[in-house]
Short mmCIF file of C-alpha atoms (C1' of nucleotides) in Angstrom, two decimals:
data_model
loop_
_atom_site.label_atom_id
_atom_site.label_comp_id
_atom_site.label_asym_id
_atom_site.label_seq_id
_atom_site.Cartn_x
_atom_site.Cartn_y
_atom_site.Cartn_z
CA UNK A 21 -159.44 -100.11 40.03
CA UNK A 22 -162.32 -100.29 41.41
CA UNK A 23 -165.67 -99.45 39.52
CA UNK A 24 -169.06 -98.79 41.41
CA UNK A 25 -169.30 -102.79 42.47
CA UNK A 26 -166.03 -103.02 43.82
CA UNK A 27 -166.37 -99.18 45.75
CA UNK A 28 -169.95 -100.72 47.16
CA UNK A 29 -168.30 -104.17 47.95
CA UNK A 30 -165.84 -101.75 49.95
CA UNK A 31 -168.57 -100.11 51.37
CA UNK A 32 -170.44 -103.03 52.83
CA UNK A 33 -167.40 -104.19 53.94
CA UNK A 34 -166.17 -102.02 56.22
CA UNK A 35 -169.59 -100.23 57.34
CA UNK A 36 -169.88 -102.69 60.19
CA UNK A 37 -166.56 -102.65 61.68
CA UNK A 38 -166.81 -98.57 61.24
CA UNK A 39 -170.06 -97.06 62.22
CA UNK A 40 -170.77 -96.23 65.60
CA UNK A 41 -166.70 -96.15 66.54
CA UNK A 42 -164.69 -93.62 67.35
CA UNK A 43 -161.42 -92.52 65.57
CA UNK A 44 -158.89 -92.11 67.94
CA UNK A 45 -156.44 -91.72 65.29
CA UNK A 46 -155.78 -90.62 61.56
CA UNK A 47 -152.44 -91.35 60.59
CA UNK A 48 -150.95 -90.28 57.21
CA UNK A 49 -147.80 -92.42 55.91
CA UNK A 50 -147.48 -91.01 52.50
CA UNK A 51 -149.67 -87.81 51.87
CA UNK A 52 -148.66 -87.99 48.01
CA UNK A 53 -152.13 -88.92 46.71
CA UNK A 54 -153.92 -87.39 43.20
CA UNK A 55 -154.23 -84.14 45.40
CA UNK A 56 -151.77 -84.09 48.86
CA UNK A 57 -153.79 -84.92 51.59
CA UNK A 58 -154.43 -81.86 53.66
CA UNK A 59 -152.32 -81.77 56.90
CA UNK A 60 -154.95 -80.33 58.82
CA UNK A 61 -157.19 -83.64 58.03
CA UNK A 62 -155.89 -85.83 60.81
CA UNK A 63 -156.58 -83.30 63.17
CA UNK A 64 -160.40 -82.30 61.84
CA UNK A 65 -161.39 -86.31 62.51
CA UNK A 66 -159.28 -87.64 65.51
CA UNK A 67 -161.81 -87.98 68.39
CA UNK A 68 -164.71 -88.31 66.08
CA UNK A 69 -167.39 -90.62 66.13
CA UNK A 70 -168.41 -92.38 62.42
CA UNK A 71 -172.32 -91.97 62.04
CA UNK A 72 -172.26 -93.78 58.86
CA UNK A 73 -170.41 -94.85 55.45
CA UNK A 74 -171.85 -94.85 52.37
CA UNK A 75 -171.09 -94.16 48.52
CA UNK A 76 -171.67 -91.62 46.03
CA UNK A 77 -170.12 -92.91 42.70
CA UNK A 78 -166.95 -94.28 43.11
CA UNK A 79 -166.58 -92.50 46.45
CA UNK A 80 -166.88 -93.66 49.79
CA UNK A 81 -167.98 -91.24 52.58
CA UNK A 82 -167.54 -91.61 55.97
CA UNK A 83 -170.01 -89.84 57.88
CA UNK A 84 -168.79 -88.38 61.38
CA UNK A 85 -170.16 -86.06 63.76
CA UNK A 86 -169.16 -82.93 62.46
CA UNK A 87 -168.42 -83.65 58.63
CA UNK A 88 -167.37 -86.53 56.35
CA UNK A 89 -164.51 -87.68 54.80
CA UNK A 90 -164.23 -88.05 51.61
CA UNK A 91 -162.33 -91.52 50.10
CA UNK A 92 -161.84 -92.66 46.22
CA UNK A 93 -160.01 -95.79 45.80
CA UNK A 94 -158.33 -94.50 42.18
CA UNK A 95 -156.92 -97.09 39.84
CA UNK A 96 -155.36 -99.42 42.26
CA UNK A 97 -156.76 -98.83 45.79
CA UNK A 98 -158.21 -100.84 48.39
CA UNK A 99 -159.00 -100.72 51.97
CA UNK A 100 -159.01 -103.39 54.78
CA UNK A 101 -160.29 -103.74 57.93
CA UNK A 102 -157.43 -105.48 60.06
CA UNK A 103 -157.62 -106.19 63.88
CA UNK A 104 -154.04 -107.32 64.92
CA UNK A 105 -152.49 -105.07 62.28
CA UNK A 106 -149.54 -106.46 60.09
CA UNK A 107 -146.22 -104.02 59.81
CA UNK A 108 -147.09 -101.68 57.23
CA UNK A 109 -146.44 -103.00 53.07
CA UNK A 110 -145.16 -100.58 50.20
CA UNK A 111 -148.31 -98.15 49.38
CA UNK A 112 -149.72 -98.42 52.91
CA UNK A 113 -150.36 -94.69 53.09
CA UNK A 114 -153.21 -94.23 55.40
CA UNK A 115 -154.36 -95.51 58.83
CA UNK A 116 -157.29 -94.96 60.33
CA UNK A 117 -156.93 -96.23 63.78
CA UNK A 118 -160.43 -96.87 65.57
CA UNK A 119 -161.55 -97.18 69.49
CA UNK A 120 -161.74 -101.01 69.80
CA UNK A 121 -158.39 -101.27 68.52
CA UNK A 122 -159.31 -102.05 64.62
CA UNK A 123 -157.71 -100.03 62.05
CA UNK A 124 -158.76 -99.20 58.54
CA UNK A 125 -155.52 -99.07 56.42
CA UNK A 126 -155.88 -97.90 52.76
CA UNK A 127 -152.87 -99.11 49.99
CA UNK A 128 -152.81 -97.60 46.48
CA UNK A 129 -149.57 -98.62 44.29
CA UNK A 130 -150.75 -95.67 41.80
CA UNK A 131 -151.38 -93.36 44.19
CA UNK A 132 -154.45 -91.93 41.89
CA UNK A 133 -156.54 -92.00 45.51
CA UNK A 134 -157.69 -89.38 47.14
CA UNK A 135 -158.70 -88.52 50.88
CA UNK A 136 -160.86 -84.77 51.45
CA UNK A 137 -162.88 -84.03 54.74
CA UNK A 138 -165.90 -81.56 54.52
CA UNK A 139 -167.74 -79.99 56.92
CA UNK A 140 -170.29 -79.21 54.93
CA UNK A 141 -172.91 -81.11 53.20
CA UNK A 142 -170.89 -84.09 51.21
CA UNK A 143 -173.01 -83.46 47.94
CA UNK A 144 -172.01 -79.95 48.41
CA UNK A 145 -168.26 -81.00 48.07
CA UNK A 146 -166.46 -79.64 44.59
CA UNK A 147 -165.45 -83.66 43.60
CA UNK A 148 -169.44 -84.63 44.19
CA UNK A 149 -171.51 -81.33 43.10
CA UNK A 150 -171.34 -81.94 39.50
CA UNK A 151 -172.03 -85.86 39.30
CA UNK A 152 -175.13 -87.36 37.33
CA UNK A 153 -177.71 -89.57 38.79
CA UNK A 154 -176.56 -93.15 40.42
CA UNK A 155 -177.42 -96.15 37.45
CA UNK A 156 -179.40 -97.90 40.68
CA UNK A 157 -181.56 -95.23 41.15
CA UNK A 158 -184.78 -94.46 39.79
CA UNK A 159 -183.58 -91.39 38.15
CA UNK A 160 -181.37 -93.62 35.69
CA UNK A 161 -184.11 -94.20 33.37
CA UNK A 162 -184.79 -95.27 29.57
CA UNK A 163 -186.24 -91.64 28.85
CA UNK A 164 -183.07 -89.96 31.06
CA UNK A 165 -181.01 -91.97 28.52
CA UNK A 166 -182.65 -90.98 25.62
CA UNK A 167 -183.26 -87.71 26.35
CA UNK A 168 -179.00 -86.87 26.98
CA UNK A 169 -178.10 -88.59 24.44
CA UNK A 170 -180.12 -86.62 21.53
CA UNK A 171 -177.24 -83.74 21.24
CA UNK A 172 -174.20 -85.84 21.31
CA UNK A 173 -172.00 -86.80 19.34
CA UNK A 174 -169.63 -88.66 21.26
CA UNK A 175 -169.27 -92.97 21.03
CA UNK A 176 -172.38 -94.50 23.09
CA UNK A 177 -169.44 -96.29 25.02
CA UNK A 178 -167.58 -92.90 26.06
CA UNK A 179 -171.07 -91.25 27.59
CA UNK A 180 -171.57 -93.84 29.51
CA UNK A 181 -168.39 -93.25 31.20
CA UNK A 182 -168.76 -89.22 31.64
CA UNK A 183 -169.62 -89.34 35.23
CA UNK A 184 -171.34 -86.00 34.82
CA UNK A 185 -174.63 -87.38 33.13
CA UNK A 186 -174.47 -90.95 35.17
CA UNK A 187 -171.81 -92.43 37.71
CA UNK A 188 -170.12 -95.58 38.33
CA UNK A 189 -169.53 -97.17 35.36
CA UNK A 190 -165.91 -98.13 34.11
CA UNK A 191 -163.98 -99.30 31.45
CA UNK A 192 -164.99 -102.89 32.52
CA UNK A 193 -168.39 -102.29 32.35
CA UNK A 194 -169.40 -99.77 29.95
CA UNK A 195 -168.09 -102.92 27.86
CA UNK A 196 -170.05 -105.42 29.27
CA UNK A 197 -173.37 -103.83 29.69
CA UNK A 198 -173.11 -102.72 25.57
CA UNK A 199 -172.66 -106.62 25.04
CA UNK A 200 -175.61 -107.48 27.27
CA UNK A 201 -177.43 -104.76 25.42
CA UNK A 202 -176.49 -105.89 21.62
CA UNK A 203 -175.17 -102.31 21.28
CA UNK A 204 -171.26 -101.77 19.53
CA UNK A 205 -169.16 -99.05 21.62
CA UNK A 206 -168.07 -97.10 18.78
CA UNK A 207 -171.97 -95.77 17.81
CA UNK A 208 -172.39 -92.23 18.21
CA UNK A 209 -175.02 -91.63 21.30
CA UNK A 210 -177.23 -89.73 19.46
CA UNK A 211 -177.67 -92.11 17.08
CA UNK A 212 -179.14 -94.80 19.45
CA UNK A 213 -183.12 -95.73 19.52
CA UNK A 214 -185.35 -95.37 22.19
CA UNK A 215 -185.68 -99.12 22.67
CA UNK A 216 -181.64 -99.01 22.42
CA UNK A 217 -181.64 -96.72 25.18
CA UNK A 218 -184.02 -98.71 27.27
CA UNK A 219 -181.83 -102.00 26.88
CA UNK A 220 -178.72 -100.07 27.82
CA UNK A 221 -180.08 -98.74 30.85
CA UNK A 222 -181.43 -102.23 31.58
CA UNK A 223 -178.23 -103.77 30.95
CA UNK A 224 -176.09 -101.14 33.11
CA UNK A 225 -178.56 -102.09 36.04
CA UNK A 226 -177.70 -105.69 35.59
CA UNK A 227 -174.34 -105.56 35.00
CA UNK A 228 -173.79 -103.67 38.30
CA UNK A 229 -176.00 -105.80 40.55
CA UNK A 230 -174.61 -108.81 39.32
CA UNK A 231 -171.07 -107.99 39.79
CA UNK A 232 -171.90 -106.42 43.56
CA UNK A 233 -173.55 -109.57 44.08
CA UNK A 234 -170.17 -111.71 43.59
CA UNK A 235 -167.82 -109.03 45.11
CA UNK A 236 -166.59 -107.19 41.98
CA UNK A 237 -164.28 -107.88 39.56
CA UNK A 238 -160.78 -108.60 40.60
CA UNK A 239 -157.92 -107.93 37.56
CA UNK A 240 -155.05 -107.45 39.69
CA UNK A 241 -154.79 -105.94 42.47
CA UNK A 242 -158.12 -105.48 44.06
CA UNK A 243 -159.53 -107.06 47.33
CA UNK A 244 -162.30 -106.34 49.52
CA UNK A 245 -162.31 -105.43 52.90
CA UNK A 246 -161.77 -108.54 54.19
CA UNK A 247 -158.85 -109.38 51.76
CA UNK A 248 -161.17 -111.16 49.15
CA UNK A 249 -160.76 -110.72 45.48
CA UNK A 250 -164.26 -110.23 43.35
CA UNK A 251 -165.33 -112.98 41.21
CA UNK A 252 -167.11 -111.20 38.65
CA UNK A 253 -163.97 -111.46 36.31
CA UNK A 254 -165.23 -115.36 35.40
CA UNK A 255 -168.63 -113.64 34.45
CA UNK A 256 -166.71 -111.13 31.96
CA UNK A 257 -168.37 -111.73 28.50
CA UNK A 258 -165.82 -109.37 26.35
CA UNK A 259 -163.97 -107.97 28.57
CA UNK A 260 -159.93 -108.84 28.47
CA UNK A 261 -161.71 -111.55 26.16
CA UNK A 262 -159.47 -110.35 22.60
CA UNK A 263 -159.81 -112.91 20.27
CA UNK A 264 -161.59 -115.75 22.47
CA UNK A 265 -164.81 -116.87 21.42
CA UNK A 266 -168.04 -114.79 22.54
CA UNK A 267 -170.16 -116.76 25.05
CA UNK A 268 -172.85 -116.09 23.36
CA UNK A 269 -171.71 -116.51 19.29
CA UNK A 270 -168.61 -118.31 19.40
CA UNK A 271 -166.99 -115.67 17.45
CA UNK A 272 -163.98 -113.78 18.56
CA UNK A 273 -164.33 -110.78 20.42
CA UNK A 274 -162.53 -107.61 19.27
CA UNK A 275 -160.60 -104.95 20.83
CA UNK A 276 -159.81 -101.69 20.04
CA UNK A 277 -159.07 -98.73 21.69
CA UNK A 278 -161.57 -95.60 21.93
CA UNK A 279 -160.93 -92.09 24.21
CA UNK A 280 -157.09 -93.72 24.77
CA UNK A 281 -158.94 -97.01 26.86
CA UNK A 282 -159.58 -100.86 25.54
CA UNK A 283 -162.73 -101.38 24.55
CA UNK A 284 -164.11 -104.60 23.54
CA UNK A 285 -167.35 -106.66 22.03
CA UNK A 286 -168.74 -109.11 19.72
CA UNK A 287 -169.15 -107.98 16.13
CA UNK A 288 -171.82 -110.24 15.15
CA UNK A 289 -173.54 -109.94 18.99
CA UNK A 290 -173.70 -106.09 19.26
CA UNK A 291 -174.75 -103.92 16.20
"C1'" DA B 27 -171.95 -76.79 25.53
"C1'" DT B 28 -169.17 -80.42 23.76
"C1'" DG B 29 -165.22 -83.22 22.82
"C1'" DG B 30 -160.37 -84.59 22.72
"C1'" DG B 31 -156.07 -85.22 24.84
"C1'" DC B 32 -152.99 -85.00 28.72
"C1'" DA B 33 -151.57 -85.53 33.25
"C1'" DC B 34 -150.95 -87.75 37.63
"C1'" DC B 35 -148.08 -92.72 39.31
"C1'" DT B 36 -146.23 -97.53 39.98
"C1'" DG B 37 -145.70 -102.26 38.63
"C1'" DG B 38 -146.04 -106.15 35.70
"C1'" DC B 39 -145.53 -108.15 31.40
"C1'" DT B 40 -143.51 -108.62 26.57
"C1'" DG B 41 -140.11 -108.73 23.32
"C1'" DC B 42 -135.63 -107.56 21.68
"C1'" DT C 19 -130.32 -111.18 32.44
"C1'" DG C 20 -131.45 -106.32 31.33
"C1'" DC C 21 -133.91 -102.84 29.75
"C1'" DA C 22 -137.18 -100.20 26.88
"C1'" DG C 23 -141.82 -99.89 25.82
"C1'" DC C 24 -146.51 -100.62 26.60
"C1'" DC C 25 -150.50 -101.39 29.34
"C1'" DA C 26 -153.63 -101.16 33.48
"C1'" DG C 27 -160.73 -100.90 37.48
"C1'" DG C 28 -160.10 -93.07 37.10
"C1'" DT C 29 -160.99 -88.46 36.30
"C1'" DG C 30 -159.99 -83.38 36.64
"C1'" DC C 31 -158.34 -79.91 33.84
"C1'" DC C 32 -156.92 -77.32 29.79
"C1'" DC C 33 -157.52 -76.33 25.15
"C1'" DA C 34 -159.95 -76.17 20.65
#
DNA sequence: ATGGGCACCTGGCTGC
DNA sequence: TGCAGCCAGGTGCCCA
């Protein structure tokens, strides 16, 4: 799935075909998602107009007139903006149909998406209250770093992925921004210098805006709105890279496998 | 407070 | 060819 670059290529993508329509239609083919979608939810949006989308983390909110829904792609989804829509494939499971006749349709083989509408305030929501700062803002700094990591113990490579002290960054690249930043996985966060910190933090800024510039990484199975893959995969300097030579060293990269996921880098690279 | 492990689900690939 | 086993862009929740 989809990490931050891929949920902002989303984003972009369907923003303009989105805001300022109206949904005349929410239609729910297969409500088995991480959490059922509610049945009430079709009803709550039809008629709506969309103010807006936008992302928080790895979640895409579409802003209507009274309330927001509430969209994470999960391992394996992807939405696409279609205009004379195809039959519907295996994993189609939403549709939402718009006013000038486009339709958003989400597919997720996993089904590890997730749909919620609010009325409320979205950073109110229970999925978005507890979230740390976004690694593009301004809040994501060197110090911010620094300071959270000073009581833990946990691998430098696991906090970067606890979406409760910052958001948006994967398996994919947590490993790619410790390789940019000469840092290995498996060092405990507390253990990291201040001008280890301040590389990271550089590095997870890069890492992101580079890969949103090209679209995201595509693995498998995920395309943009448009039906594009990413093509930040041929960028990848460890990642999926077992035992080829580091782009930088020429010495094979190494995998192994920390909190249950891959992780990989460059022994002589990243100390 | 922190950390570890599990669960949710399908599909594609590997190796016997 | 068939099938078992393993792996995959996430993350909330339960337990120590």
């Amino acid at each position: 799935m989809p990490e931050l670059p891929e949920v902002e290529t989303t984003c972009r993508g369907i923003a303009p075909h989105l805001a300022g329509r109206r949904i005349t239609r929410l239609v729910v083919h297969d409500s088995r998602l991480r959490w059922p979608v509610d049945a009430d939810l079709p009803a709550s949006v039809s008629g709506q107009r969309v103010l807006g989308v936008s992302r928080r983390a790895k979640y895409l909110l579409i802003a209507l007139e009274r309330g927001t829904l509430i969209l994470h792609l999960g391992m394996s989804g992807s939405l696409r903006v279609l205009h004379s829509p195809p039959p519907r494939r295996l994993h189609d499971h939403l549709d939402i149909e718009l006013d000038d006749g486009g339709l958003l349709r989400f597919n997720d083989p996993r089904r590890f998406g997730s749909l919620h509408f609010t009325a409320g305030p979205p950073a109110d929501h229970r999925l978005l209250a507890e979230l740390g700062p976004e690694p593009l803002d301004s809040e994501f700094t060197p110090e911010y770093l620094y300071r959270i990591t000073r009581s833990r113990r946990v691998a430098i490579k696991q906090l970067l992925m606890n979406s409760h002290l910052v958001v948006g960054v994967g398996n994919i690249y947590a490993s790619e921004a410790l390789f940019l930043a000469g840092i290995r996985p498996g060092r405990m966060a507390r253990g990291l210098k201040r001008e280890e910190a301040s590389r990271l933090v550089e590095a997870v800024r890069e890492v992101l805006s580079m890969a949103i510039r090209v679209g995201g990484t595509t693995l498998r199975d995920y395309v943009g709105a448009d039906g594009n893959p990413g093509y930040f995969r041929q960028k990848l300097f460890v990642y999926e890279r077992a035992g080829l030579p580091c782009r930088r060293c020429g010495s094979p990269v190494r995998h192994r496998t920390q909190g249950q996921r891959s992780t990989y880098f460059c022994p002589v690279c990243q100390r």
